[in-house]
């Protein structure tokens, strides 16, 4: 007997997150109902014009804004950025280089350096093996 396989679906918010787009900026047809795994795969493989345009010009969700600015999501909040931004607004911030952005970028660099240092430290004992003397 063949079992019936159910179609995996997700909420539009989950699909938007996986696509890296800001849900309120998507078409109403996307926001209503559910998205199947097959539909999500199709959107990723061959994005329609609305999806390409959203990815190109925004508005972008906070994780994308943070990545484009080189800061953390928390850093965005500390800088007072709580809303989605367009590519144009992100570029303007990069040009203006407000104090909070420079500080958060420096913090992010320090965080990455520390993470790399800890990773290297963790790998060293594994690589060195038993000590010889």
PDB file of N, CA and C in Angstrom, residues 12-77:
ATOM      1  N   UNK A  12       3.569  32.549   5.139  1.00  0.00           N
ATOM      2  CA  UNK A  12       4.254  33.521   4.285  1.00  0.00           C
ATOM      3  C   UNK A  12       5.433  34.205   4.992  1.00  0.00           C
ATOM      4  N   UNK A  13       5.321  34.439   6.298  1.00  0.00           N
ATOM      5  CA  UNK A  13       6.423  35.081   7.037  1.00  0.00           C
ATOM      6  C   UNK A  13       7.678  34.219   7.005  1.00  0.00           C
ATOM      7  N   UNK A  14       7.492  32.906   7.147  1.00  0.00           N
ATOM      8  CA  UNK A  14       8.631  31.986   7.104  1.00  0.00           C
ATOM      9  C   UNK A  14       9.242  31.960   5.714  1.00  0.00           C
ATOM     10  N   UNK A  15       8.395  31.914   4.703  1.00  0.00           N
ATOM     11  CA  UNK A  15       8.885  31.904   3.326  1.00  0.00           C
ATOM     12  C   UNK A  15       9.632  33.203   3.011  1.00  0.00           C
ATOM     13  N   UNK A  16       9.093  34.337   3.462  1.00  0.00           N
ATOM     14  CA  UNK A  16       9.751  35.624   3.219  1.00  0.00           C
ATOM     15  C   UNK A  16      11.122  35.651   3.885  1.00  0.00           C
ATOM     16  N   UNK A  17      11.200  35.113   5.085  1.00  0.00           N
ATOM     17  CA  UNK A  17      12.480  35.067   5.801  1.00  0.00           C
ATOM     18  C   UNK A  17      13.489  34.223   5.027  1.00  0.00           C
ATOM     19  N   UNK A  18      13.048  33.072   4.520  1.00  0.00           N
ATOM     20  CA  UNK A  18      13.932  32.189   3.754  1.00  0.00           C
ATOM     21  C   UNK A  18      14.363  32.842   2.440  1.00  0.00           C
ATOM     22  N   UNK A  19      13.505  33.682   1.884  1.00  0.00           N
ATOM     23  CA  UNK A  19      13.820  34.376   0.633  1.00  0.00           C
ATOM     24  C   UNK A  19      14.622  35.665   0.867  1.00  0.00           C
ATOM     25  N   UNK A  20      14.706  36.097   2.145  1.00  0.00           N
ATOM     26  CA  UNK A  20      15.452  37.311   2.476  1.00  0.00           C
ATOM     27  C   UNK A  20      14.745  38.580   2.070  1.00  0.00           C
ATOM     28  N   UNK A  21      13.400  38.574   2.141  1.00  0.00           N
ATOM     29  CA  UNK A  21      12.640  39.758   1.766  1.00  0.00           C
ATOM     30  C   UNK A  21      11.728  40.190   2.916  1.00  0.00           C
ATOM     31  N   UNK A  22      11.304  41.430   2.864  1.00  0.00           N
ATOM     32  CA  UNK A  22      10.443  42.043   3.868  1.00  0.00           C
ATOM     33  C   UNK A  22       8.995  41.717   3.517  1.00  0.00           C
ATOM     34  N   UNK A  23       8.337  40.934   4.361  1.00  0.00           N
ATOM     35  CA  UNK A  23       6.990  40.433   4.069  1.00  0.00           C
ATOM     36  C   UNK A  23       5.983  41.513   3.681  1.00  0.00           C
ATOM     37  N   UNK A  24       5.870  42.647   4.422  1.00  0.00           N
ATOM     38  CA  UNK A  24       4.874  43.651   4.020  1.00  0.00           C
ATOM     39  C   UNK A  24       5.090  44.235   2.624  1.00  0.00           C
ATOM     40  N   UNK A  25       6.283  44.072   2.068  1.00  0.00           N
ATOM     41  CA  UNK A  25       6.547  44.605   0.727  1.00  0.00           C
ATOM     42  C   UNK A  25       6.226  43.596  -0.370  1.00  0.00           C
ATOM     43  N   UNK A  26       5.889  42.375   0.010  1.00  0.00           N
ATOM     44  CA  UNK A  26       5.573  41.353  -0.987  1.00  0.00           C
ATOM     45  C   UNK A  26       4.139  41.541  -1.498  1.00  0.00           C
ATOM     46  N   UNK A  27       3.821  40.978  -2.657  1.00  0.00           N
ATOM     47  CA  UNK A  27       2.448  41.099  -3.178  1.00  0.00           C
ATOM     48  C   UNK A  27       1.426  40.450  -2.242  1.00  0.00           C
ATOM     49  N   UNK A  28       0.215  40.947  -2.279  1.00  0.00           N
ATOM     50  CA  UNK A  28      -0.857  40.414  -1.432  1.00  0.00           C
ATOM     51  C   UNK A  28      -1.050  38.923  -1.670  1.00  0.00           C
ATOM     52  N   UNK A  29      -0.885  38.488  -2.908  1.00  0.00           N
ATOM     53  CA  UNK A  29      -1.077  37.065  -3.216  1.00  0.00           C
ATOM     54  C   UNK A  29      -0.059  36.196  -2.478  1.00  0.00           C
ATOM     55  N   UNK A  30       1.123  36.748  -2.207  1.00  0.00           N
ATOM     56  CA  UNK A  30       2.155  36.009  -1.461  1.00  0.00           C
ATOM     57  C   UNK A  30       1.828  36.025   0.034  1.00  0.00           C
ATOM     58  N   UNK A  31       1.336  37.157   0.510  1.00  0.00           N
ATOM     59  CA  UNK A  31       1.072  37.329   1.941  1.00  0.00           C
ATOM     60  C   UNK A  31      -0.126  36.525   2.431  1.00  0.00           C
ATOM     61  N   UNK A  32      -1.027  36.190   1.533  1.00  0.00           N
ATOM     62  CA  UNK A  32      -2.237  35.461   1.909  1.00  0.00           C
ATOM     63  C   UNK A  32      -2.031  33.972   1.682  1.00  0.00           C
ATOM     64  N   UNK A  33      -2.530  33.171   2.590  1.00  0.00           N
ATOM     65  CA  UNK A  33      -2.442  31.724   2.418  1.00  0.00           C
ATOM     66  C   UNK A  33      -1.124  31.148   2.894  1.00  0.00           C
ATOM     67  N   UNK A  34      -0.722  30.054   2.253  1.00  0.00           N
ATOM     68  CA  UNK A  34       0.491  29.350   2.633  1.00  0.00           C
ATOM     69  C   UNK A  34       1.381  29.148   1.411  1.00  0.00           C
ATOM     70  N   UNK A  35       2.634  28.816   1.675  1.00  0.00           N
ATOM     71  CA  UNK A  35       3.602  28.569   0.608  1.00  0.00           C
ATOM     72  C   UNK A  35       4.101  27.139   0.765  1.00  0.00           C
ATOM     73  N   UNK A  36       4.039  26.384  -0.309  1.00  0.00           N
ATOM     74  CA  UNK A  36       4.531  25.012  -0.235  1.00  0.00           C
ATOM     75  C   UNK A  36       6.049  25.014  -0.430  1.00  0.00           C
ATOM     76  N   UNK A  37       6.683  23.918  -0.037  1.00  0.00           N
ATOM     77  CA  UNK A  37       8.131  23.772  -0.226  1.00  0.00           C
ATOM     78  C   UNK A  37       8.468  23.873  -1.719  1.00  0.00           C
ATOM     79  N   UNK A  38       7.629  23.259  -2.569  1.00  0.00           N
ATOM     80  CA  UNK A  38       7.853  23.302  -4.017  1.00  0.00           C
ATOM     81  C   UNK A  38       7.765  24.742  -4.540  1.00  0.00           C
ATOM     82  N   UNK A  39       6.789  25.511  -4.034  1.00  0.00           N
ATOM     83  CA  UNK A  39       6.659  26.909  -4.458  1.00  0.00           C
ATOM     84  C   UNK A  39       7.875  27.724  -4.024  1.00  0.00           C
ATOM     85  N   UNK A  40       8.348  27.483  -2.792  1.00  0.00           N
ATOM     86  CA  UNK A  40       9.530  28.185  -2.296  1.00  0.00           C
ATOM     87  C   UNK A  40      10.739  27.855  -3.160  1.00  0.00           C
ATOM     88  N   UNK A  41      10.920  26.583  -3.457  1.00  0.00           N
ATOM     89  CA  UNK A  41      12.039  26.168  -4.310  1.00  0.00           C
ATOM     90  C   UNK A  41      11.965  26.823  -5.688  1.00  0.00           C
ATOM     91  N   UNK A  42      10.756  26.917  -6.231  1.00  0.00           N
ATOM     92  CA  UNK A  42      10.565  27.545  -7.537  1.00  0.00           C
ATOM     93  C   UNK A  42      10.895  29.039  -7.474  1.00  0.00           C
ATOM     94  N   UNK A  43      10.488  29.699  -6.387  1.00  0.00           N
ATOM     95  CA  UNK A  43      10.796  31.123  -6.218  1.00  0.00           C
ATOM     96  C   UNK A  43      12.304  31.353  -6.113  1.00  0.00           C
ATOM     97  N   UNK A  44      12.995  30.437  -5.428  1.00  0.00           N
ATOM     98  CA  UNK A  44      14.444  30.569  -5.286  1.00  0.00           C
ATOM     99  C   UNK A  44      15.163  30.279  -6.602  1.00  0.00           C
ATOM    100  N   UNK A  45      14.687  29.285  -7.322  1.00  0.00           N
ATOM    101  CA  UNK A  45      15.348  28.876  -8.565  1.00  0.00           C
ATOM    102  C   UNK A  45      15.128  29.878  -9.696  1.00  0.00           C
ATOM    103  N   UNK A  46      13.922  30.383  -9.807  1.00  0.00           N
ATOM    104  CA  UNK A  46      13.584  31.311 -10.888  1.00  0.00           C
ATOM    105  C   UNK A  46      12.706  32.421 -10.316  1.00  0.00           C
ATOM    106  N   UNK A  47      13.331  33.409  -9.647  1.00  0.00           N
ATOM    107  CA  UNK A  47      12.533  34.444  -8.979  1.00  0.00           C
ATOM    108  C   UNK A  47      11.733  35.289  -9.965  1.00  0.00           C
ATOM    109  N   UNK A  48      10.464  35.541  -9.640  1.00  0.00           N
ATOM    110  CA  UNK A  48       9.665  36.435 -10.489  1.00  0.00           C
ATOM    111  C   UNK A  48      10.190  37.865 -10.358  1.00  0.00           C
ATOM    112  N   UNK A  49       9.728  38.735 -11.210  1.00  0.00           N
ATOM    113  CA  UNK A  49      10.213  40.124 -11.234  1.00  0.00           C
ATOM    114  C   UNK A  49      10.027  40.820  -9.881  1.00  0.00           C
ATOM    115  N   UNK A  50       8.870  40.619  -9.221  1.00  0.00           N
ATOM    116  CA  UNK A  50       8.646  41.294  -7.941  1.00  0.00           C
ATOM    117  C   UNK A  50       9.698  40.888  -6.911  1.00  0.00           C
ATOM    118  N   UNK A  51      10.110  39.635  -6.925  1.00  0.00           N
ATOM    119  CA  UNK A  51      11.112  39.159  -5.967  1.00  0.00           C
ATOM    120  C   UNK A  51      12.497  39.718  -6.319  1.00  0.00           C
ATOM    121  N   UNK A  52      12.832  39.736  -7.579  1.00  0.00           N
ATOM    122  CA  UNK A  52      14.120  40.303  -8.008  1.00  0.00           C
ATOM    123  C   UNK A  52      14.188  41.786  -7.642  1.00  0.00           C
ATOM    124  N   UNK A  53      13.082  42.496  -7.866  1.00  0.00           N
ATOM    125  CA  UNK A  53      13.041  43.932  -7.564  1.00  0.00           C
ATOM    126  C   UNK A  53      13.168  44.182  -6.060  1.00  0.00           C
ATOM    127  N   UNK A  54      12.466  43.387  -5.255  1.00  0.00           N
ATOM    128  CA  UNK A  54      12.567  43.529  -3.793  1.00  0.00           C
ATOM    129  C   UNK A  54      13.992  43.278  -3.311  1.00  0.00           C
ATOM    130  N   UNK A  55      14.630  42.260  -3.850  1.00  0.00           N
ATOM    131  CA  UNK A  55      16.008  41.962  -3.455  1.00  0.00           C
ATOM    132  C   UNK A  55      16.963  43.070  -3.892  1.00  0.00           C
ATOM    133  N   UNK A  56      16.653  43.694  -5.010  1.00  0.00           N
ATOM    134  CA  UNK A  56      17.524  44.730  -5.555  1.00  0.00           C
ATOM    135  C   UNK A  56      17.342  46.067  -4.832  1.00  0.00           C
ATOM    136  N   UNK A  57      16.085  46.487  -4.621  1.00  0.00           N
ATOM    137  CA  UNK A  57      15.837  47.835  -4.106  1.00  0.00           C
ATOM    138  C   UNK A  57      15.238  47.888  -2.706  1.00  0.00           C
ATOM    139  N   UNK A  58      14.693  46.764  -2.221  1.00  0.00           N
ATOM    140  CA  UNK A  58      14.089  46.754  -0.891  1.00  0.00           C
ATOM    141  C   UNK A  58      12.649  47.204  -0.938  1.00  0.00           C
ATOM    142  N   UNK A  59      12.064  47.466   0.197  1.00  0.00           N
ATOM    143  CA  UNK A  59      12.692  47.513   1.516  1.00  0.00           C
ATOM    144  C   UNK A  59      13.187  46.135   1.957  1.00  0.00           C
ATOM    145  N   UNK A  60      14.292  46.165   2.707  1.00  0.00           N
ATOM    146  CA  UNK A  60      14.936  44.942   3.159  1.00  0.00           C
ATOM    147  C   UNK A  60      14.633  44.693   4.630  1.00  0.00           C
ATOM    148  N   UNK A  61      14.508  43.411   5.033  1.00  0.00           N
ATOM    149  CA  UNK A  61      14.316  43.094   6.448  1.00  0.00           C
ATOM    150  C   UNK A  61      15.596  43.399   7.233  1.00  0.00           C
ATOM    151  N   UNK A  62      15.464  43.537   8.537  1.00  0.00           N
ATOM    152  CA  UNK A  62      16.603  43.928   9.376  1.00  0.00           C
ATOM    153  C   UNK A  62      17.843  43.051   9.217  1.00  0.00           C
ATOM    154  N   UNK A  63      17.720  41.711   9.118  1.00  0.00           N
ATOM    155  CA  UNK A  63      18.947  40.926   8.940  1.00  0.00           C
ATOM    156  C   UNK A  63      19.714  41.295   7.668  1.00  0.00           C
ATOM    157  N   UNK A  64      18.986  41.620   6.612  1.00  0.00           N
ATOM    158  CA  UNK A  64      19.631  42.016   5.354  1.00  0.00           C
ATOM    159  C   UNK A  64      20.242  43.405   5.499  1.00  0.00           C
ATOM    160  N   UNK A  65      19.520  44.319   6.150  1.00  0.00           N
ATOM    161  CA  UNK A  65      20.035  45.670   6.384  1.00  0.00           C
ATOM    162  C   UNK A  65      21.322  45.581   7.202  1.00  0.00           C
ATOM    163  N   UNK A  66      21.298  44.792   8.262  1.00  0.00           N
ATOM    164  CA  UNK A  66      22.479  44.648   9.119  1.00  0.00           C
ATOM    165  C   UNK A  66      23.667  44.114   8.321  1.00  0.00           C
ATOM    166  N   UNK A  67      23.430  43.105   7.502  1.00  0.00           N
ATOM    167  CA  UNK A  67      24.510  42.521   6.702  1.00  0.00           C
ATOM    168  C   UNK A  67      25.069  43.539   5.704  1.00  0.00           C
ATOM    169  N   UNK A  68      24.194  44.293   5.070  1.00  0.00           N
ATOM    170  CA  UNK A  68      24.642  45.278   4.082  1.00  0.00           C
ATOM    171  C   UNK A  68      25.445  46.409   4.734  1.00  0.00           C
ATOM    172  N   UNK A  69      25.124  46.715   6.002  1.00  0.00           N
ATOM    173  CA  UNK A  69      25.842  47.772   6.707  1.00  0.00           C
ATOM    174  C   UNK A  69      27.059  47.243   7.475  1.00  0.00           C
ATOM    175  N   UNK A  70      27.165  45.920   7.585  1.00  0.00           N
ATOM    176  CA  UNK A  70      28.301  45.346   8.296  1.00  0.00           C
ATOM    177  C   UNK A  70      28.197  45.457   9.803  1.00  0.00           C
ATOM    178  N   UNK A  71      26.963  45.389  10.318  1.00  0.00           N
ATOM    179  CA  UNK A  71      26.734  45.460  11.762  1.00  0.00           C
ATOM    180  C   UNK A  71      25.792  44.329  12.175  1.00  0.00           C
ATOM    181  N   UNK A  72      25.592  44.190  13.474  1.00  0.00           N
ATOM    182  CA  UNK A  72      24.651  43.185  13.964  1.00  0.00           C
ATOM    183  C   UNK A  72      23.241  43.772  13.994  1.00  0.00           C
ATOM    184  N   UNK A  73      22.254  42.900  14.151  1.00  0.00           N
ATOM    185  CA  UNK A  73      20.870  43.368  14.275  1.00  0.00           C
ATOM    186  C   UNK A  73      20.728  44.209  15.542  1.00  0.00           C
ATOM    187  N   UNK A  74      21.412  43.795  16.608  1.00  0.00           N
ATOM    188  CA  UNK A  74      21.395  44.577  17.847  1.00  0.00           C
ATOM    189  C   UNK A  74      22.012  45.951  17.624  1.00  0.00           C
ATOM    190  N   UNK A  75      23.065  45.981  16.806  1.00  0.00           N
ATOM    191  CA  UNK A  75      23.704  47.248  16.489  1.00  0.00           C
ATOM    192  C   UNK A  75      22.759  48.193  15.753  1.00  0.00           C
ATOM    193  N   UNK A  76      21.933  47.632  14.882  1.00  0.00           N
ATOM    194  CA  UNK A  76      20.920  48.448  14.202  1.00  0.00           C
ATOM    195  C   UNK A  76      19.991  49.080  15.222  1.00  0.00           C
ATOM    196  N   UNK A  77      19.528  48.266  16.163  1.00  0.00           N
ATOM    197  CA  UNK A  77      18.605  48.762  17.192  1.00  0.00           C
ATOM    198  C   UNK A  77      19.266  49.853  18.027  1.00  0.00           C
TER     199      UNK A  77
END
